[in-house]
JSON list of C-alpha atoms in Angstrom, two decimals:
[
{"chain": "A", "resi": 46, "resn": "THR", "atom": "CA", "xyz": [27.23, -48.97, -2.24]},
{"chain": "A", "resi": 47, "resn": "TRP", "atom": "CA", "xyz": [29.57, -47.67, -4.82]},
{"chain": "A", "resi": 48, "resn": "GLU", "atom": "CA", "xyz": [26.70, -45.55, -6.51]},
{"chain": "A", "resi": 49, "resn": "GLN", "atom": "CA", "xyz": [25.24, -43.85, -3.21]},
{"chain": "A", "resi": 50, "resn": "GLU", "atom": "CA", "xyz": [29.43, -42.69, -2.73]},
{"chain": "A", "resi": 51, "resn": "GLN", "atom": "CA", "xyz": [29.08, -41.31, -6.58]},
{"chain": "A", "resi": 52, "resn": "LYS", "atom": "CA", "xyz": [26.20, -39.44, -5.64]},
{"chain": "A", "resi": 53, "resn": "GLU", "atom": "CA", "xyz": [27.28, -38.29, -2.71]},
{"chain": "A", "resi": 54, "resn": "ALA", "atom": "CA", "xyz": [30.87, -37.41, -4.37]},
{"chain": "A", "resi": 55, "resn": "LEU", "atom": "CA", "xyz": [28.69, -35.49, -7.29]},
{"chain": "A", "resi": 56, "resn": "ALA", "atom": "CA", "xyz": [26.26, -33.45, -4.65]},
{"chain": "A", "resi": 57, "resn": "GLU", "atom": "CA", "xyz": [29.48, -32.64, -3.20]},
{"chain": "A", "resi": 58, "resn": "GLU", "atom": "CA", "xyz": [31.76, -31.34, -5.87]},
{"chain": "A", "resi": 59, "resn": "GLU", "atom": "CA", "xyz": [28.88, -29.76, -6.69]},
{"chain": "A", "resi": 60, "resn": "ARG", "atom": "CA", "xyz": [28.88, -26.81, -3.62]},
{"chain": "A", "resi": 61, "resn": "ARG", "atom": "CA", "xyz": [32.33, -26.48, -4.39]},
{"chain": "A", "resi": 62, "resn": "ILE", "atom": "CA", "xyz": [33.68, -23.14, -6.33]},
{"chain": "A", "resi": 63, "resn": "ASN", "atom": "CA", "xyz": [37.06, -23.07, -8.10]},
{"chain": "A", "resi": 64, "resn": "LEU", "atom": "CA", "xyz": [39.09, -19.54, -7.34]},
{"chain": "A", "resi": 65, "resn": "MET", "atom": "CA", "xyz": [37.35, -18.09, -10.68]},
{"chain": "A", "resi": 66, "resn": "GLU", "atom": "CA", "xyz": [33.99, -18.60, -9.43]},
{"chain": "A", "resi": 67, "resn": "PHE", "atom": "CA", "xyz": [34.70, -17.01, -6.42]},
{"chain": "A", "resi": 68, "resn": "LEU", "atom": "CA", "xyz": [36.57, -14.33, -7.67]},
{"chain": "A", "resi": 69, "resn": "ASN", "atom": "CA", "xyz": [33.35, -13.69, -10.37]},
{"chain": "A", "resi": 70, "resn": "ILE", "atom": "CA", "xyz": [31.07, -13.91, -7.26]},
{"chain": "A", "resi": 71, "resn": "MET", "atom": "CA", "xyz": [32.92, -11.23, -5.15]},
{"chain": "A", "resi": 72, "resn": "ALA", "atom": "CA", "xyz": [33.77, -8.60, -8.22]},
{"chain": "A", "resi": 73, "resn": "ARG", "atom": "CA", "xyz": [29.50, -9.18, -8.54]},
{"chain": "A", "resi": 74, "resn": "ARG", "atom": "CA", "xyz": [29.41, -8.12, -4.59]},
{"chain": "A", "resi": 75, "resn": "GLU", "atom": "CA", "xyz": [31.88, -5.75, -5.07]},
{"chain": "A", "resi": 76, "resn": "MET", "atom": "CA", "xyz": [29.72, -4.37, -8.00]},
{"chain": "A", "resi": 77, "resn": "ASP", "atom": "CA", "xyz": [26.58, -3.86, -6.16]},
{"chain": "A", "resi": 78, "resn": "VAL", "atom": "CA", "xyz": [27.95, -2.92, -2.90]},
{"chain": "A", "resi": 79, "resn": "ALA", "atom": "CA", "xyz": [29.73, 0.28, -5.57]},
{"chain": "A", "resi": 80, "resn": "LEU", "atom": "CA", "xyz": [26.51, 1.24, -7.13]},
{"chain": "A", "resi": 81, "resn": "GLN", "atom": "CA", "xyz": [24.21, 0.62, -3.87]},
{"chain": "A", "resi": 82, "resn": "GLU", "atom": "CA", "xyz": [26.79, 3.75, -2.62]},
{"chain": "A", "resi": 83, "resn": "LYS", "atom": "CA", "xyz": [25.99, 5.53, -5.84]},
{"chain": "A", "resi": 84, "resn": "LEU", "atom": "CA", "xyz": [21.85, 5.63, -5.89]},
{"chain": "A", "resi": 85, "resn": "HIS", "atom": "CA", "xyz": [22.26, 6.11, -1.42]},
{"chain": "A", "resi": 86, "resn": "LYS", "atom": "CA", "xyz": [24.35, 9.50, -2.88]},
{"chain": "A", "resi": 87, "resn": "ALA", "atom": "CA", "xyz": [21.80, 10.38, -5.68]},
{"chain": "A", "resi": 88, "resn": "PHE", "atom": "CA", "xyz": [19.16, 9.61, -3.35]},
{"chain": "A", "resi": 89, "resn": "VAL", "atom": "CA", "xyz": [20.38, 11.72, 0.34]},
{"chain": "A", "resi": 90, "resn": "VAL", "atom": "CA", "xyz": [20.52, 14.67, -2.39]},
{"chain": "A", "resi": 91, "resn": "PHE", "atom": "CA", "xyz": [16.97, 14.72, -2.51]},
{"chain": "A", "resi": 92, "resn": "ASP", "atom": "CA", "xyz": [16.67, 13.85, 1.41]},
{"chain": "A", "resi": 93, "resn": "ARG", "atom": "CA", "xyz": [16.66, 17.84, 2.79]},
{"chain": "A", "resi": 94, "resn": "ASP", "atom": "CA", "xyz": [16.15, 17.13, 6.93]},
{"chain": "A", "resi": 95, "resn": "GLY", "atom": "CA", "xyz": [18.59, 13.46, 6.40]},
{"chain": "A", "resi": 96, "resn": "SER", "atom": "CA", "xyz": [15.69, 11.29, 7.57]},
{"chain": "A", "resi": 97, "resn": "GLY", "atom": "CA", "xyz": [16.20, 8.55, 5.32]},
{"chain": "A", "resi": 98, "resn": "PHE", "atom": "CA", "xyz": [12.96, 9.30, 3.42]},
{"chain": "A", "resi": 99, "resn": "ILE", "atom": "CA", "xyz": [12.22, 11.51, 0.24]},
{"chain": "A", "resi": 100, "resn": "SER", "atom": "CA", "xyz": [9.06, 12.92, -1.53]},
{"chain": "A", "resi": 101, "resn": "VAL", "atom": "CA", "xyz": [7.26, 10.63, -3.80]},
{"chain": "A", "resi": 102, "resn": "ASP", "atom": "CA", "xyz": [6.08, 14.36, -5.03]},
{"chain": "A", "resi": 103, "resn": "GLU", "atom": "CA", "xyz": [9.23, 15.02, -5.57]},
{"chain": "A", "resi": 104, "resn": "LEU", "atom": "CA", "xyz": [10.57, 11.89, -6.98]},
{"chain": "A", "resi": 105, "resn": "ARG", "atom": "CA", "xyz": [8.39, 12.18, -9.90]},
{"chain": "A", "resi": 106, "resn": "GLN", "atom": "CA", "xyz": [8.89, 15.70, -10.83]},
{"chain": "A", "resi": 107, "resn": "ARG", "atom": "CA", "xyz": [12.54, 14.48, -10.78]},
{"chain": "A", "resi": 108, "resn": "MET", "atom": "CA", "xyz": [12.38, 11.64, -12.46]},
{"chain": "A", "resi": 109, "resn": "LEU", "atom": "CA", "xyz": [9.75, 12.94, -15.02]},
{"chain": "A", "resi": 110, "resn": "ALA", "atom": "CA", "xyz": [12.35, 16.17, -15.36]},
{"chain": "A", "resi": 111, "resn": "LEU", "atom": "CA", "xyz": [15.65, 15.07, -15.33]},
{"chain": "A", "resi": 112, "resn": "GLY", "atom": "CA", "xyz": [18.78, 12.47, -17.25]},
{"chain": "A", "resi": 113, "resn": "PRO", "atom": "CA", "xyz": [18.11, 12.12, -21.32]},
{"chain": "A", "resi": 114, "resn": "GLN", "atom": "CA", "xyz": [15.40, 10.03, -20.76]},
{"chain": "A", "resi": 115, "resn": "PRO", "atom": "CA", "xyz": [12.97, 11.05, -18.34]},
{"chain": "A", "resi": 116, "resn": "PHE", "atom": "CA", "xyz": [10.28, 9.21, -16.97]},
{"chain": "A", "resi": 117, "resn": "THR", "atom": "CA", "xyz": [6.77, 9.19, -18.54]},
{"chain": "A", "resi": 118, "resn": "GLU", "atom": "CA", "xyz": [3.94, 9.59, -15.99]},
{"chain": "A", "resi": 119, "resn": "GLN", "atom": "CA", "xyz": [2.54, 6.66, -17.12]},
{"chain": "A", "resi": 120, "resn": "GLU", "atom": "CA", "xyz": [6.68, 5.37, -16.49]},
{"chain": "A", "resi": 121, "resn": "PHE", "atom": "CA", "xyz": [6.78, 6.67, -12.96]},
{"chain": "A", "resi": 122, "resn": "GLU", "atom": "CA", "xyz": [3.53, 5.10, -11.87]},
{"chain": "A", "resi": 123, "resn": "LEU", "atom": "CA", "xyz": [4.63, 1.36, -12.81]},
{"chain": "A", "resi": 124, "resn": "PHE", "atom": "CA", "xyz": [7.82, 1.92, -11.33]},
{"chain": "A", "resi": 125, "resn": "MET", "atom": "CA", "xyz": [5.87, 3.28, -7.65]},
{"chain": "A", "resi": 126, "resn": "SER", "atom": "CA", "xyz": [3.45, 0.21, -8.46]},
{"chain": "A", "resi": 127, "resn": "GLU", "atom": "CA", "xyz": [6.20, -2.18, -8.54]},
{"chain": "A", "resi": 128, "resn": "TYR", "atom": "CA", "xyz": [7.88, -0.73, -5.84]},
{"chain": "A", "resi": 129, "resn": "ILE", "atom": "CA", "xyz": [5.11, -0.86, -3.67]},
{"chain": "A", "resi": 130, "resn": "ALA", "atom": "CA", "xyz": [4.10, -4.53, -4.51]},
{"chain": "A", "resi": 131, "resn": "GLU", "atom": "CA", "xyz": [8.03, -5.79, -3.93]},
{"chain": "A", "resi": 132, "resn": "SER", "atom": "CA", "xyz": [7.77, -3.88, -0.52]},
{"chain": "A", "resi": 133, "resn": "GLN", "atom": "CA", "xyz": [3.82, -5.41, 0.50]},
{"chain": "A", "resi": 134, "resn": "SER", "atom": "CA", "xyz": [5.21, -8.60, -0.28]},
{"chain": "A", "resi": 135, "resn": "ALA", "atom": "CA", "xyz": [8.83, -8.46, 1.68]},
{"chain": "A", "resi": 136, "resn": "ASN", "atom": "CA", "xyz": [6.73, -6.80, 4.68]},
{"chain": "A", "resi": 137, "resn": "GLY", "atom": "CA", "xyz": [3.49, -8.17, 4.81]},
{"chain": "A", "resi": 138, "resn": "THR", "atom": "CA", "xyz": [1.63, -5.34, 5.18]},
{"chain": "A", "resi": 139, "resn": "VAL", "atom": "CA", "xyz": [-0.99, -3.90, 3.96]},
{"chain": "A", "resi": 140, "resn": "LYS", "atom": "CA", "xyz": [-1.08, -0.61, 2.97]},
{"chain": "A", "resi": 141, "resn": "HIS", "atom": "CA", "xyz": [2.36, 0.34, 1.86]},
{"chain": "A", "resi": 142, "resn": "PRO", "atom": "CA", "xyz": [3.62, 3.62, 3.88]},
{"chain": "A", "resi": 143, "resn": "ALA", "atom": "CA", "xyz": [4.41, 5.02, 1.34]},
{"chain": "A", "resi": 144, "resn": "GLU", "atom": "CA", "xyz": [0.70, 4.95, 0.45]},
{"chain": "A", "resi": 145, "resn": "HIS", "atom": "CA", "xyz": [0.06, 6.88, 3.21]},
{"chain": "A", "resi": 146, "resn": "ASP", "atom": "CA", "xyz": [2.18, 9.74, 3.88]},
{"chain": "A", "resi": 147, "resn": "GLY", "atom": "CA", "xyz": [3.70, 10.22, 0.92]},
{"chain": "A", "resi": 148, "resn": "LEU", "atom": "CA", "xyz": [7.41, 9.44, 1.69]},
{"chain": "A", "resi": 149, "resn": "LEU", "atom": "CA", "xyz": [9.65, 6.17, 0.52]},
{"chain": "A", "resi": 150, "resn": "ASP", "atom": "CA", "xyz": [12.48, 5.02, 2.53]},
{"chain": "A", "resi": 151, "resn": "TYR", "atom": "CA", "xyz": [15.14, 5.00, 0.38]},
{"chain": "A", "resi": 152, "resn": "ASN", "atom": "CA", "xyz": [17.29, 2.56, 1.74]},
{"chain": "A", "resi": 153, "resn": "GLU", "atom": "CA", "xyz": [14.78, -0.12, 1.69]},
{"chain": "A", "resi": 154, "resn": "PHE", "atom": "CA", "xyz": [14.06, 1.52, -2.72]},
{"chain": "A", "resi": 155, "resn": "ILE", "atom": "CA", "xyz": [17.66, 0.79, -3.00]},
{"chain": "A", "resi": 156, "resn": "LYS", "atom": "CA", "xyz": [17.50, -2.74, -1.83]},
{"chain": "A", "resi": 157, "resn": "ILE", "atom": "CA", "xyz": [14.24, -3.59, -3.75]},
{"chain": "A", "resi": 158, "resn": "MET", "atom": "CA", "xyz": [16.12, -2.04, -7.13]},
{"chain": "A", "resi": 159, "resn": "LEU", "atom": "CA", "xyz": [19.46, -3.86, -6.44]},
{"chain": "A", "resi": 160, "resn": "ARG", "atom": "CA", "xyz": [17.50, -7.41, -6.40]},
{"chain": "A", "resi": 161, "resn": "LYS", "atom": "CA", "xyz": [16.23, -6.69, -9.84]}
]
């Protein structure tokens, strides 16, 4: 029917993007990649053995001391609890590895940060 054809045409139209929408999507993606690279470089500074992990205690010390507005202890605890909660929901584990060994997988951490 004509009505069904109109619905299908509208649905098809909604799935298409124009050039400006595409360019905006690609620009946001490029900014995300650039930010991911910046964050990775920042975390590598703390990763002395090149393992891809940093000590939660060392991160705490840095975040409580560095920058124009360092974190408070409460802000850091909230920050870490969000990371642990996000990671647990993503991999379905009961307890996050950082709670056991005190190490943070900063590549996983960066992905979580960029989702927000």
